[in-house]
Structures are given as C-alpha cells and as structure tokens.
Short mmCIF file of C-alpha atoms in Angstrom, two decimals:
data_model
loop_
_atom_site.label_atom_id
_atom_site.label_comp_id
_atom_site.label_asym_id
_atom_site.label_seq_id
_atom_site.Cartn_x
_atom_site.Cartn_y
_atom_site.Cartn_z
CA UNK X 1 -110.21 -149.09 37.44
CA UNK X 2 -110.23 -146.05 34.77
CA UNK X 3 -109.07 -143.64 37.28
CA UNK X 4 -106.00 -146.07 37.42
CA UNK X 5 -105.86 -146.25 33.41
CA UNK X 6 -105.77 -142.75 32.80
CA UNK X 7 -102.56 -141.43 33.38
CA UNK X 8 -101.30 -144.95 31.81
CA UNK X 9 -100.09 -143.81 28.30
CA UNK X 10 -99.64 -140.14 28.98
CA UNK X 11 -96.09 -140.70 28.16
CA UNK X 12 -97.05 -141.24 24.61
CA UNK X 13 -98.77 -138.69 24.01
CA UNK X 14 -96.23 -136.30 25.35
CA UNK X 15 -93.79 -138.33 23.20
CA UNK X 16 -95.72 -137.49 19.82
CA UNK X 17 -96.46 -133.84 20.79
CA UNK X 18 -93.04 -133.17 21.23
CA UNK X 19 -92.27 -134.67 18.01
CA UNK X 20 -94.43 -132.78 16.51
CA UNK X 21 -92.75 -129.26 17.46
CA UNK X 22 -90.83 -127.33 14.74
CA UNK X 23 -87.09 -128.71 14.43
CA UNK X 24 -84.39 -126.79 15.42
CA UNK X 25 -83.28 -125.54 11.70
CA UNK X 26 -86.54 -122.77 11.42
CA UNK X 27 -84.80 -121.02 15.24
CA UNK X 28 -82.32 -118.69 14.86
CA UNK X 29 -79.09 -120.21 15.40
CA UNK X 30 -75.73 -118.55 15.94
CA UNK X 31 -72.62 -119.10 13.50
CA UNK X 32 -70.73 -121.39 16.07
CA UNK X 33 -74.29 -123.41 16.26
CA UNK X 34 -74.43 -123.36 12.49
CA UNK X 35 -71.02 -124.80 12.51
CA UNK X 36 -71.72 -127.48 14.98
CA UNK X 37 -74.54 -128.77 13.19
CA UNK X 38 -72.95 -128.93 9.89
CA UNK X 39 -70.35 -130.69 11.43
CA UNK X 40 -72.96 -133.01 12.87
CA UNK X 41 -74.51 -133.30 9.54
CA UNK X 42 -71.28 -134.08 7.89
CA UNK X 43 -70.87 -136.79 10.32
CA UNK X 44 -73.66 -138.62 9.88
CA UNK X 45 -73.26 -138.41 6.23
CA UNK X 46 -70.02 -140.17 6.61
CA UNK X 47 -71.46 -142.68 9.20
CA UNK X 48 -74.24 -143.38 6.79
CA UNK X 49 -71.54 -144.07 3.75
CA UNK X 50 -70.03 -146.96 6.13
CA UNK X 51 -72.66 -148.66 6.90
CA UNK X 52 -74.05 -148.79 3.11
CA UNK X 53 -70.26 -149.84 2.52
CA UNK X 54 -70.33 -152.69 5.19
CA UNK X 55 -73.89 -153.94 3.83
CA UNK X 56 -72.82 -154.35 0.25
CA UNK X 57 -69.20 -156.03 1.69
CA UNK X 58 -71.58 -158.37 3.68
CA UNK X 59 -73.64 -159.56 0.93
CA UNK X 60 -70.86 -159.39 -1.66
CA UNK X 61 -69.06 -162.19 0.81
CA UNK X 62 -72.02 -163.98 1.37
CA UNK X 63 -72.52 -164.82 -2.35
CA UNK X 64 -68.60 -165.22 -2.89
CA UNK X 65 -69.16 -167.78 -0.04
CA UNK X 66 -72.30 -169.34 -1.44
CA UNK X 67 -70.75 -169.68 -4.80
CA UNK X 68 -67.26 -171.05 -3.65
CA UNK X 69 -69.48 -173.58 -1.65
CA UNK X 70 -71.28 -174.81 -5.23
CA UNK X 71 -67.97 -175.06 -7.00
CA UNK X 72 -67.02 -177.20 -3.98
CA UNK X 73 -69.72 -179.41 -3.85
CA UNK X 74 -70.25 -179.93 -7.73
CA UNK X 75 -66.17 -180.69 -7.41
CA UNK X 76 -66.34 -183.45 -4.93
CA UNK X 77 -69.45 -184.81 -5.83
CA UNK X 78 -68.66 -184.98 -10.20
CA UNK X 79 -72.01 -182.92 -10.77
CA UNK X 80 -72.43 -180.55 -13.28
CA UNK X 81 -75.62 -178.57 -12.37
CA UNK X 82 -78.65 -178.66 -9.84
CA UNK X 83 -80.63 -181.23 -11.17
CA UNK X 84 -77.38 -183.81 -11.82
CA UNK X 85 -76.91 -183.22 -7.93
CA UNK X 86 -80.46 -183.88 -7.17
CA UNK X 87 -80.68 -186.63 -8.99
CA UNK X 88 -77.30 -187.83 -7.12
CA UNK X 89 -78.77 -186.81 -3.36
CA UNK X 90 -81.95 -189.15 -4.27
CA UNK X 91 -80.17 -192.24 -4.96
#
C-alpha cells in the first residue's frame, strides 16, 4: 500500500519547487525580451484597470437598483421608512 502512495503527490512537490526558482526578471534578458515584457506588463496593468472598473459599475448598479426598488415599494405601499413598512407587512 505505501509503495503505491509514494509517487502519489510528487506532482506537488515539483509544483512548489518550481515556484520557488528565481523569476525571470534577475536573467539576462535581451532588449526585444525587455520590450515584450513591458508590453506584457503594460497589458495587464490595463486588464487589471477594467476589471476594478467593472466591479465598482457592478456594485454602483446594484445599489442604484436596491434603492430604486425602496422608493418603489415605500411608493406603492404609502410607507415612509422601515419600521412604517414593517409594521404594514405584520398586519
């Protein structure tokens, strides 16, 4: 049974030694790999700035939705705050 263990997670481990190894900015690079990477760099900079952008746009129309929702319901139902419509969703 170990003998059919061992070998089981050696993956892993080669997994975290490779992470482990010096990242490619401390080797010599030449300028057209220089370029490429601040391109690549640049890139996900701009990718980052997008997604940031689309989570604030999410929540921003989340709460515009919540809210429009609340001046909705406290319209139809004559209520003017939380506990008025609790009060009216008891009785």
């Amino acid at each position: 049974y170990h003998d059919l263990m061992r070998g089981r997670y050696q993956y892993l481990n080669e997994f975290m030694e490779d992470m482990q190894e010096a990242p490619e900015l401390d080797k010599e690079m030449t300028k057209w790999q220089q370029i490429r990477q601040q391109k690549m760099y640049q890139a996900q900079a701009s990718s980052t700035q997008y997604i940031i952008a689309a989570f604030a746009g999410g929540t921003a129309l989340c709460v515009g939705a919540w809210y429009a929702g609340w001046l909705y319901t406290k319209y139809t139902l004559d209520v003017k705050d939380g506990k008025e419509y609790a009060e009216k969703m008891r009785a």
